[in-house]
CSV table of N, CA, C and O in Angstrom, one decimal:
chain,number,residue,atom,x,y,z
A,174,MET,N,122.6,-36.4,116.1
A,174,MET,CA,122.9,-37.8,116.1
A,174,MET,C,123.3,-38.2,114.6
A,174,MET,O,122.6,-37.8,113.7
A,175,ALA,N,124.4,-38.9,114.5
A,175,ALA,CA,124.9,-39.3,113.2
A,175,ALA,C,124.5,-40.7,112.9
A,175,ALA,O,124.4,-41.5,113.8
A,176,GLU,N,124.3,-41.0,111.6
A,176,GLU,CA,123.9,-42.3,111.2
A,176,GLU,C,124.7,-42.7,110.1
A,176,GLU,O,125.1,-42.0,109.1
A,177,TRP,N,125.2,-44.1,110.1
A,177,TRP,CA,125.8,-44.7,109.0
A,177,TRP,C,125.1,-45.9,108.6
A,177,TRP,O,124.4,-46.5,109.5
A,178,SER,N,125.1,-46.2,107.4
A,178,SER,CA,124.5,-47.5,107.0
A,178,SER,C,125.5,-48.2,106.1
A,178,SER,O,126.3,-47.6,105.4
A,179,CYS,N,125.6,-49.5,106.2
A,179,CYS,CA,126.4,-50.3,105.4
A,179,CYS,C,125.5,-51.4,104.9
A,179,CYS,O,124.4,-51.7,105.4
A,180,GLN,N,125.9,-51.9,103.7
A,180,GLN,CA,125.0,-52.9,103.0
A,180,GLN,C,125.9,-54.2,102.9
A,180,GLN,O,127.1,-54.1,102.7
A,181,PHE,N,125.2,-55.4,103.0
A,181,PHE,CA,125.9,-56.6,102.8
A,181,PHE,C,124.9,-57.5,102.1
A,181,PHE,O,123.7,-57.3,102.1
A,182,SER,N,125.5,-58.5,101.4
A,182,SER,CA,124.6,-59.5,100.8
A,182,SER,C,124.2,-60.5,101.8
A,182,SER,O,125.1,-61.0,102.6
A,183,ALA,N,123.0,-60.9,101.9
A,183,ALA,CA,122.6,-61.9,102.8
A,183,ALA,C,121.9,-63.0,102.1
A,183,ALA,O,120.9,-62.9,101.6
A,184,SER,N,122.7,-64.1,101.9
A,184,SER,CA,122.3,-65.2,101.1
A,184,SER,C,121.0,-65.9,101.7
A,184,SER,O,120.2,-66.5,101.0
A,185,SER,N,120.7,-65.7,103.0
A,185,SER,CA,119.7,-66.3,103.7
A,185,SER,C,118.3,-65.7,103.2
A,185,SER,O,117.3,-66.3,103.5
A,186,ILE,N,118.3,-64.6,102.7
A,186,ILE,CA,117.2,-63.9,102.1
A,186,ILE,C,117.2,-63.8,100.7
A,186,ILE,O,116.8,-62.7,100.1
A,187,GLY,N,117.6,-64.7,100.0
A,187,GLY,CA,117.5,-64.7,98.5
A,187,GLY,C,118.7,-63.9,97.9
A,187,GLY,O,118.6,-63.5,96.8
A,188,GLY,N,119.7,-63.6,98.6
A,188,GLY,CA,120.8,-62.9,97.9
A,188,GLY,C,120.6,-61.4,97.9
A,188,GLY,O,121.4,-60.7,97.2
A,189,ARG,N,119.6,-60.9,98.3
A,189,ARG,CA,119.2,-59.4,98.3
A,189,ARG,C,120.1,-58.7,99.1
A,189,ARG,O,120.7,-59.2,100.2
A,190,VAL,N,120.3,-57.5,98.8
A,190,VAL,CA,121.2,-56.4,99.6
A,190,VAL,C,120.3,-56.0,100.8
A,190,VAL,O,119.3,-55.4,100.4
A,191,VAL,N,120.8,-56.1,101.9
A,191,VAL,CA,120.0,-55.7,103.1
A,191,VAL,C,120.7,-54.5,103.8
A,191,VAL,O,121.8,-54.8,104.1
A,192,PRO,N,119.9,-53.4,104.0
A,192,PRO,CA,120.6,-52.3,104.8
A,192,PRO,C,120.7,-52.6,106.2
A,192,PRO,O,119.7,-53.1,106.7
A,193,VAL,N,121.8,-52.2,106.8
A,193,VAL,CA,122.0,-52.4,108.3
A,193,VAL,C,122.3,-50.9,108.8
A,193,VAL,O,123.3,-50.3,108.3
A,194,VAL,N,121.7,-50.5,109.8
A,194,VAL,CA,121.9,-49.1,110.3
A,194,VAL,C,122.6,-49.3,111.7
A,194,VAL,O,122.0,-49.9,112.6
A,195,ARG,N,123.6,-48.7,111.8
A,195,ARG,CA,124.4,-48.5,113.1
A,195,ARG,C,124.3,-47.1,113.5
A,195,ARG,O,124.6,-46.2,112.7
A,196,VAL,N,124.2,-46.7,114.7
A,196,VAL,CA,124.1,-45.4,115.1
A,196,VAL,C,125.2,-45.0,116.2
A,196,VAL,O,125.5,-45.8,117.0
A,197,ALA,N,125.8,-43.8,116.0
A,197,ALA,CA,126.6,-43.2,117.0
A,197,ALA,C,126.0,-42.1,117.5
A,197,ALA,O,125.4,-41.3,116.8
A,198,VAL,N,126.0,-41.9,119.0
A,198,VAL,CA,125.3,-40.8,119.6
A,198,VAL,C,126.5,-39.9,120.2
A,198,VAL,O,127.4,-40.5,120.8
A,199,PHE,N,126.5,-38.6,120.0
A,199,PHE,CA,127.4,-37.7,120.5
A,199,PHE,C,126.7,-36.8,121.5
A,199,PHE,O,125.7,-36.0,121.2
A,200,LEU,N,127.2,-36.7,122.8
A,200,LEU,CA,126.6,-36.0,123.8
A,200,LEU,C,127.6,-34.9,124.3
A,200,LEU,O,128.7,-35.2,124.5
A,201,ASP,N,127.1,-33.7,124.4
A,201,ASP,CA,127.8,-32.5,124.9
A,201,ASP,C,127.5,-32.4,126.3
A,201,ASP,O,126.4,-32.0,126.8
A,202,GLY,N,128.4,-32.9,127.1
A,202,GLY,CA,128.3,-33.0,128.6
A,202,GLY,C,128.1,-31.6,129.2
A,202,GLY,O,127.4,-31.4,130.2
A,203,GLY,N,128.7,-30.6,128.7
A,203,GLY,CA,128.7,-29.3,129.3
A,203,GLY,C,127.2,-28.7,129.1
A,203,GLY,O,126.7,-28.1,130.0
A,204,TYR,N,126.7,-29.0,127.9
A,204,TYR,CA,125.3,-28.5,127.7
A,204,TYR,C,124.3,-29.3,128.5
A,204,TYR,O,123.4,-28.7,129.1
A,205,LEU,N,124.6,-30.6,128.6
A,205,LEU,CA,123.7,-31.4,129.4
A,205,LEU,C,123.7,-30.9,130.9
A,205,LEU,O,122.7,-30.9,131.6
A,206,ASP,N,124.9,-30.6,131.4
A,206,ASP,CA,125.0,-30.0,132.8
A,206,ASP,C,124.2,-28.8,133.0
A,206,ASP,O,123.4,-28.7,134.0
A,207,ASN,N,124.3,-27.9,132.0
A,207,ASN,CA,123.4,-26.7,132.0
A,207,ASN,C,121.9,-26.9,132.1
A,207,ASN,O,121.2,-26.3,132.7
A,208,VAL,N,121.5,-27.8,131.2
A,208,VAL,CA,120.1,-28.2,131.1
A,208,VAL,C,119.6,-28.8,132.5
A,208,VAL,O,118.5,-28.5,132.9
A,209,LEU,N,120.5,-29.7,133.0
A,209,LEU,CA,120.1,-30.3,134.3
A,209,LEU,C,120.0,-29.3,135.4
A,209,LEU,O,119.2,-29.7,136.4
A,210,LEU,N,120.6,-28.2,135.4
A,210,LEU,CA,120.5,-27.2,136.4
A,210,LEU,C,119.1,-26.7,136.5
A,210,LEU,O,118.6,-26.4,137.6
A,211,ASN,N,118.4,-26.7,135.4
A,211,ASN,CA,116.9,-26.3,135.3
A,211,ASN,C,116.1,-27.4,135.9
A,211,ASN,O,114.9,-27.1,136.2
A,212,PHE,N,116.5,-28.6,136.1
A,212,PHE,CA,115.7,-29.7,136.6
A,212,PHE,C,116.3,-30.1,138.1
A,212,PHE,O,116.3,-31.3,138.4
A,213,GLN,N,116.9,-29.2,138.7
A,213,GLN,CA,117.5,-29.4,140.2
A,213,GLN,C,118.4,-30.7,140.1
A,213,GLN,O,118.3,-31.6,140.9
A,214,ARG,N,119.2,-30.7,139.0
A,214,ARG,CA,120.3,-31.8,138.8
A,214,ARG,C,119.6,-33.1,138.9
A,214,ARG,O,120.0,-34.1,139.6
A,215,ALA,N,118.6,-33.4,138.1
A,215,ALA,CA,117.8,-34.7,138.0
A,215,ALA,C,118.9,-35.8,137.7
A,215,ALA,O,119.9,-35.5,137.0
A,216,LYS,N,118.6,-36.9,138.3
A,216,LYS,CA,119.3,-38.1,138.0
A,216,LYS,C,119.1,-38.6,136.5
A,216,LYS,O,117.9,-38.7,136.2
A,217,VAL,N,120.0,-38.9,135.7
A,217,VAL,CA,119.8,-39.3,134.4
A,217,VAL,C,120.4,-40.7,134.2
A,217,VAL,O,121.6,-40.9,134.6
A,218,ASP,N,119.6,-41.6,133.6
A,218,ASP,CA,120.2,-42.9,133.2
A,218,ASP,C,120.7,-42.8,131.8
A,218,ASP,O,120.0,-42.9,130.8
A,219,TYR,N,122.1,-42.5,131.7
A,219,TYR,CA,122.6,-42.3,130.4
A,219,TYR,C,122.6,-43.5,129.5
A,219,TYR,O,122.4,-43.3,128.3
A,220,GLY,N,122.7,-44.6,130.0
A,220,GLY,CA,122.6,-45.8,129.2
A,220,GLY,C,121.3,-45.9,128.6
A,220,GLY,O,121.1,-46.2,127.3
A,221,ALA,N,120.2,-45.8,129.4
A,221,ALA,CA,118.9,-45.8,128.8
A,221,ALA,C,118.6,-44.7,127.9
A,221,ALA,O,117.9,-44.9,126.9
A,222,MET,N,119.1,-43.5,128.2
A,222,MET,CA,118.8,-42.3,127.3
A,222,MET,C,119.5,-42.6,125.9
A,222,MET,O,118.9,-42.4,124.9
A,223,VAL,N,120.7,-43.1,125.9
A,223,VAL,CA,121.3,-43.4,124.6
A,223,VAL,C,120.6,-44.5,123.9
A,223,VAL,O,120.4,-44.4,122.6
A,224,GLN,N,120.2,-45.5,124.5
A,224,GLN,CA,119.3,-46.6,123.9
A,224,GLN,C,118.1,-46.0,123.3
A,224,GLN,O,117.7,-46.3,122.1
A,225,ASP,N,117.5,-45.1,124.0
A,225,ASP,CA,116.2,-44.5,123.5
A,225,ASP,C,116.5,-43.6,122.3
A,225,ASP,O,115.9,-43.7,121.4
A,226,MET,N,117.8,-42.9,122.4
A,226,MET,CA,118.0,-42.1,121.1
A,226,MET,C,118.3,-43.0,119.9
A,226,MET,O,118.2,-42.6,118.8
A,227,ALA,N,118.9,-44.2,120.2
A,227,ALA,CA,119.2,-45.1,119.1
A,227,ALA,C,117.9,-45.6,118.4
A,227,ALA,O,118.0,-46.1,117.2
A,228,ASN,N,116.8,-45.6,119.1
A,228,ASN,CA,115.5,-45.9,118.7
A,228,ASN,C,115.5,-47.3,117.9
A,228,ASN,O,114.9,-47.4,116.9
A,229,GLY,N,116.0,-48.3,118.6
A,229,GLY,CA,115.9,-49.6,118.2
A,229,GLY,C,117.0,-50.0,117.2
A,229,GLY,O,117.1,-51.1,116.9
A,230,ARG,N,117.8,-49.0,116.7
A,230,ARG,CA,118.9,-49.4,115.9
A,230,ARG,C,120.1,-49.8,116.7
A,230,ARG,O,120.3,-49.6,117.8
A,231,ASP,N,121.0,-50.5,116.0
A,231,ASP,CA,122.2,-51.0,116.6
A,231,ASP,C,123.2,-49.8,117.0
A,231,ASP,O,123.5,-49.0,116.2
A,232,LEU,N,123.5,-49.8,118.3
A,232,LEU,CA,124.4,-48.6,118.8
A,232,LEU,C,125.8,-49.0,118.6
A,232,LEU,O,126.3,-50.0,119.1
A,233,LEU,N,126.4,-48.3,117.7
A,233,LEU,CA,127.9,-48.4,117.5
A,233,LEU,C,128.6,-47.9,118.7
A,233,LEU,O,129.4,-48.6,119.3
A,234,ARG,N,128.4,-46.7,119.2
A,234,ARG,CA,129.1,-46.1,120.3
A,234,ARG,C,128.4,-44.8,120.7
A,234,ARG,O,127.8,-44.2,119.9
A,235,ALA,N,128.6,-44.5,121.9
A,235,ALA,CA,128.1,-43.2,122.5
A,235,ALA,C,129.3,-42.4,123.0
A,235,ALA,O,130.1,-42.9,123.8
A,236,TYR,N,129.5,-41.2,122.4
A,236,TYR,CA,130.6,-40.4,122.8
A,236,TYR,C,130.2,-39.3,123.7
A,236,TYR,O,129.2,-38.5,123.3
A,237,TYR,N,130.8,-39.2,124.8
A,237,TYR,CA,130.5,-38.2,125.8
A,237,TYR,C,131.5,-37.2,125.9
A,237,TYR,O,132.7,-37.5,126.3
A,238,TYR,N,131.3,-36.0,125.5
A,238,TYR,CA,132.3,-34.8,125.4
A,238,TYR,C,132.1,-33.9,126.7
A,238,TYR,O,131.1,-33.4,126.8
A,239,HIS,N,133.3,-33.7,127.3
A,239,HIS,CA,133.3,-32.8,128.5
A,239,HIS,C,134.7,-32.6,129.0
A,239,HIS,O,135.6,-33.2,128.5
A,240,CYS,N,134.8,-31.7,129.9
A,240,CYS,CA,136.2,-31.5,130.5
A,240,CYS,C,136.0,-31.4,132.0
A,240,CYS,O,134.9,-31.2,132.5
A,241,LEU,N,137.1,-31.6,132.7
A,241,LEU,CA,137.1,-31.5,134.2
A,241,LEU,C,136.9,-30.1,134.5
A,241,LEU,O,137.3,-29.1,133.8
A,242,PRO,N,136.4,-29.7,135.7
A,242,PRO,CA,136.2,-28.3,136.1
A,242,PRO,C,137.6,-27.7,136.4
A,242,PRO,O,138.5,-28.2,136.6
A,243,TYR,N,137.5,-26.3,136.4
A,243,TYR,CA,138.6,-25.5,136.7
A,243,TYR,C,139.2,-25.9,138.1
A,243,TYR,O,138.4,-26.0,139.1
A,244,GLN,N,140.4,-25.8,138.3
A,244,GLN,CA,141.2,-26.0,139.5
A,244,GLN,C,142.3,-25.0,139.5
A,244,GLN,O,143.2,-25.1,138.6
A,245,SER,N,142.3,-24.3,140.5
A,245,SER,CA,143.4,-23.2,140.5
A,245,SER,C,144.8,-23.8,141.0
A,245,SER,O,144.7,-25.1,141.3
A,246,ALA,N,145.8,-23.1,140.9
A,246,ALA,CA,147.1,-23.6,141.3
A,246,ALA,C,147.1,-24.1,142.8
A,246,ALA,O,147.8,-25.1,143.1
A,247,THR,N,146.4,-23.4,143.6
A,247,THR,CA,146.3,-23.8,145.1
A,247,THR,C,144.7,-24.1,145.1
A,247,THR,O,144.0,-23.1,145.5
A,248,PRO,N,144.2,-25.2,144.8
A,248,PRO,CA,142.8,-25.4,144.8
A,248,PRO,C,142.1,-25.3,146.1
A,248,PRO,O,142.7,-25.7,147.2
A,249,THR,N,141.0,-24.7,146.2
A,249,THR,CA,140.1,-24.7,147.4
A,249,THR,C,139.5,-25.9,147.7
A,249,THR,O,139.5,-26.8,146.7
A,250,GLN,N,139.0,-26.2,148.9
A,250,GLN,CA,138.4,-27.5,149.1
A,250,GLN,C,137.2,-27.7,148.2
A,250,GLN,O,137.0,-28.9,147.7
A,251,GLU,N,136.5,-26.7,147.8
A,251,GLU,CA,135.3,-26.8,146.9
A,251,GLU,C,135.8,-27.2,145.6
A,251,GLU,O,135.2,-28.1,144.9
A,252,GLU,N,136.9,-26.6,145.1
A,252,GLU,CA,137.4,-27.0,143.7
A,252,GLU,C,137.9,-28.5,143.7
A,252,GLU,O,137.6,-29.2,142.8
A,253,ARG,N,138.5,-28.9,144.7
A,253,ARG,CA,139.0,-30.3,144.8
A,253,ARG,C,137.8,-31.2,144.9
A,253,ARG,O,137.8,-32.3,144.2
A,254,GLU,N,136.8,-30.9,145.7
A,254,GLU,CA,135.5,-31.7,145.7
A,254,GLU,C,134.9,-31.9,144.4
A,254,GLU,O,134.5,-32.9,143.9
A,255,GLU,N,134.7,-30.7,143.6
A,255,GLU,CA,134.1,-30.7,142.4
A,255,GLU,C,134.9,-31.4,141.3
A,255,GLU,O,134.3,-32.3,140.6
A,256,PHE,N,136.2,-31.3,141.4
A,256,PHE,CA,137.1,-32.1,140.5
A,256,PHE,C,137.0,-33.5,140.7
A,256,PHE,O,136.8,-34.3,139.7
A,257,ALA,N,137.0,-33.9,141.9
A,257,ALA,CA,137.0,-35.4,142.3
A,257,ALA,C,135.5,-36.0,141.9
A,257,ALA,O,135.5,-37.1,141.4
A,258,LYS,N,134.5,-35.2,142.1
A,258,LYS,CA,133.1,-35.7,141.8
A,258,LYS,C,133.1,-35.9,140.3
A,258,LYS,O,132.6,-36.9,139.8
A,259,LYS,N,133.6,-35.0,139.4
A,259,LYS,CA,133.6,-35.1,138.0
A,259,LYS,C,134.4,-36.2,137.5
A,259,LYS,O,134.0,-36.9,136.6
A,260,GLU,N,135.5,-36.5,138.1
A,260,GLU,CA,136.4,-37.6,137.9
A,260,GLU,C,135.6,-38.9,138.0
A,260,GLU,O,135.6,-39.8,137.3
A,261,ARG,N,134.9,-39.0,139.2
A,261,ARG,CA,134.1,-40.2,139.5
A,261,ARG,C,133.0,-40.4,138.5
A,261,ARG,O,132.7,-41.5,138.0
A,262,PHE,N,132.4,-39.3,138.1
A,262,PHE,CA,131.3,-39.4,137.1
A,262,PHE,C,131.9,-40.0,135.8
A,262,PHE,O,131.2,-40.8,135.2
A,263,PHE,N,133.0,-39.4,135.3
A,263,PHE,CA,133.6,-39.8,134.1
A,263,PHE,C,134.0,-41.4,134.1
A,263,PHE,O,133.8,-42.0,133.1
A,264,ARG,N,134.5,-41.7,135.2
A,264,ARG,CA,134.8,-43.3,135.3
A,264,ARG,C,133.5,-44.0,135.3
A,264,ARG,O,133.5,-45.1,134.6
A,265,ALA,N,132.5,-43.6,135.9
A,265,ALA,CA,131.2,-44.4,135.9
A,265,ALA,C,130.6,-44.5,134.5
A,265,ALA,O,130.2,-45.4,134.0
A,266,ILE,N,130.6,-43.3,133.8
A,266,ILE,CA,130.1,-43.2,132.4
A,266,ILE,C,130.9,-44.1,131.5
A,266,ILE,O,130.4,-44.8,130.7
A,267,SER,N,132.2,-44.1,131.7
A,267,SER,CA,133.1,-44.9,130.7
A,267,SER,C,132.9,-46.4,130.9
A,267,SER,O,133.2,-47.2,130.1
A,268,ARG,N,132.3,-46.8,132.1
A,268,ARG,CA,131.9,-48.2,132.3
A,268,ARG,C,130.6,-48.6,131.6
A,268,ARG,O,130.4,-49.9,131.6
A,269,LEU,N,129.9,-47.7,131.2
A,269,LEU,CA,128.6,-48.1,130.5
A,269,LEU,C,128.9,-48.8,129.2
A,269,LEU,O,129.9,-48.4,128.5
A,270,ASN,N,128.0,-49.7,128.8
A,270,ASN,CA,128.2,-50.4,127.4
A,270,ASN,C,128.2,-49.4,126.4
A,270,ASN,O,127.3,-48.6,126.2
A,271,SER,N,129.2,-49.5,125.6
A,271,SER,CA,129.3,-48.7,124.3
A,271,SER,C,129.6,-47.3,124.5
A,271,SER,O,129.4,-46.5,123.5
A,272,PHE,N,130.0,-46.9,125.7
A,272,PHE,CA,130.2,-45.5,125.9
A,272,PHE,C,131.8,-45.2,125.9
A,272,PHE,O,132.7,-46.0,126.2
A,273,ALA,N,132.1,-44.1,125.2
A,273,ALA,CA,133.5,-43.5,125.3
A,273,ALA,C,133.5,-42.1,125.7
A,273,ALA,O,132.6,-41.4,125.3
A,274,ILE,N,134.5,-41.7,126.6
A,274,ILE,CA,134.6,-40.4,127.0
A,274,ILE,C,135.6,-39.7,126.2
A,274,ILE,O,136.7,-40.2,126.0
A,275,ARG,N,135.3,-38.5,125.7
A,275,ARG,CA,136.3,-37.6,125.0
A,275,ARG,C,136.4,-36.4,125.9
A,275,ARG,O,135.6,-35.5,125.9
A,276,GLN,N,137.6,-36.4,126.6
A,276,GLN,CA,137.7,-35.3,127.7
A,276,GLN,C,138.6,-34.2,127.1
A,276,GLN,O,139.7,-34.4,126.6
A,277,GLY,N,138.0,-33.1,127.2
A,277,GLY,CA,138.7,-31.8,126.7
A,277,GLY,C,139.5,-31.2,127.9
A,277,GLY,O,139.5,-31.8,129.0
A,278,LYS,N,140.1,-30.1,127.6
A,278,LYS,CA,140.8,-29.4,128.7
A,278,LYS,C,140.3,-28.0,128.6
A,278,LYS,O,140.2,-27.3,127.7
A,279,LEU,N,139.9,-27.6,129.9
A,279,LEU,CA,139.3,-26.3,130.1
A,279,LEU,C,140.5,-25.2,129.9
A,279,LEU,O,141.5,-25.4,130.5
A,280,ALA,N,140.2,-24.2,129.2
A,280,ALA,CA,141.2,-23.2,128.9
A,280,ALA,C,140.6,-21.8,129.1
A,280,ALA,O,139.4,-21.6,128.7
A,281,TRP,N,141.2,-21.0,129.8
A,281,TRP,CA,140.7,-19.6,130.1
A,281,TRP,C,141.2,-18.6,129.0
A,281,TRP,O,142.4,-18.7,128.7
A,282,HIS,N,140.4,-17.8,128.4
A,282,HIS,CA,140.8,-17.0,127.4
A,282,HIS,C,140.5,-15.5,127.9
A,282,HIS,O,139.4,-15.2,128.5
A,283,GLN,N,141.4,-14.6,127.7
A,283,GLN,CA,141.2,-13.3,128.3
A,283,GLN,C,141.2,-12.3,127.2
A,283,GLN,O,141.6,-12.5,126.1
């Protein structure tokens, strides 16, 4: 988790410089998927999780990094279903307050 702080003068409290902390949260979606496999794909409230990680500080943004699953040139029914399921998930996550999706591209290396 990264933290930034900025300072500003607040005349309402005697002109003292008051620190303000805003937090950005960076989530590795691939890692979370693997962890959730150990918990029988438990349901996660990502909005609540990120607010908990912010620990009462002002949330600047939550960035969720992941990529869509592999799909062959002639995808199987299972590949199409997994791909569509992940697309729906990305759309749902992107609608959460202060969330941004950073979608990578899956590449095979030989």
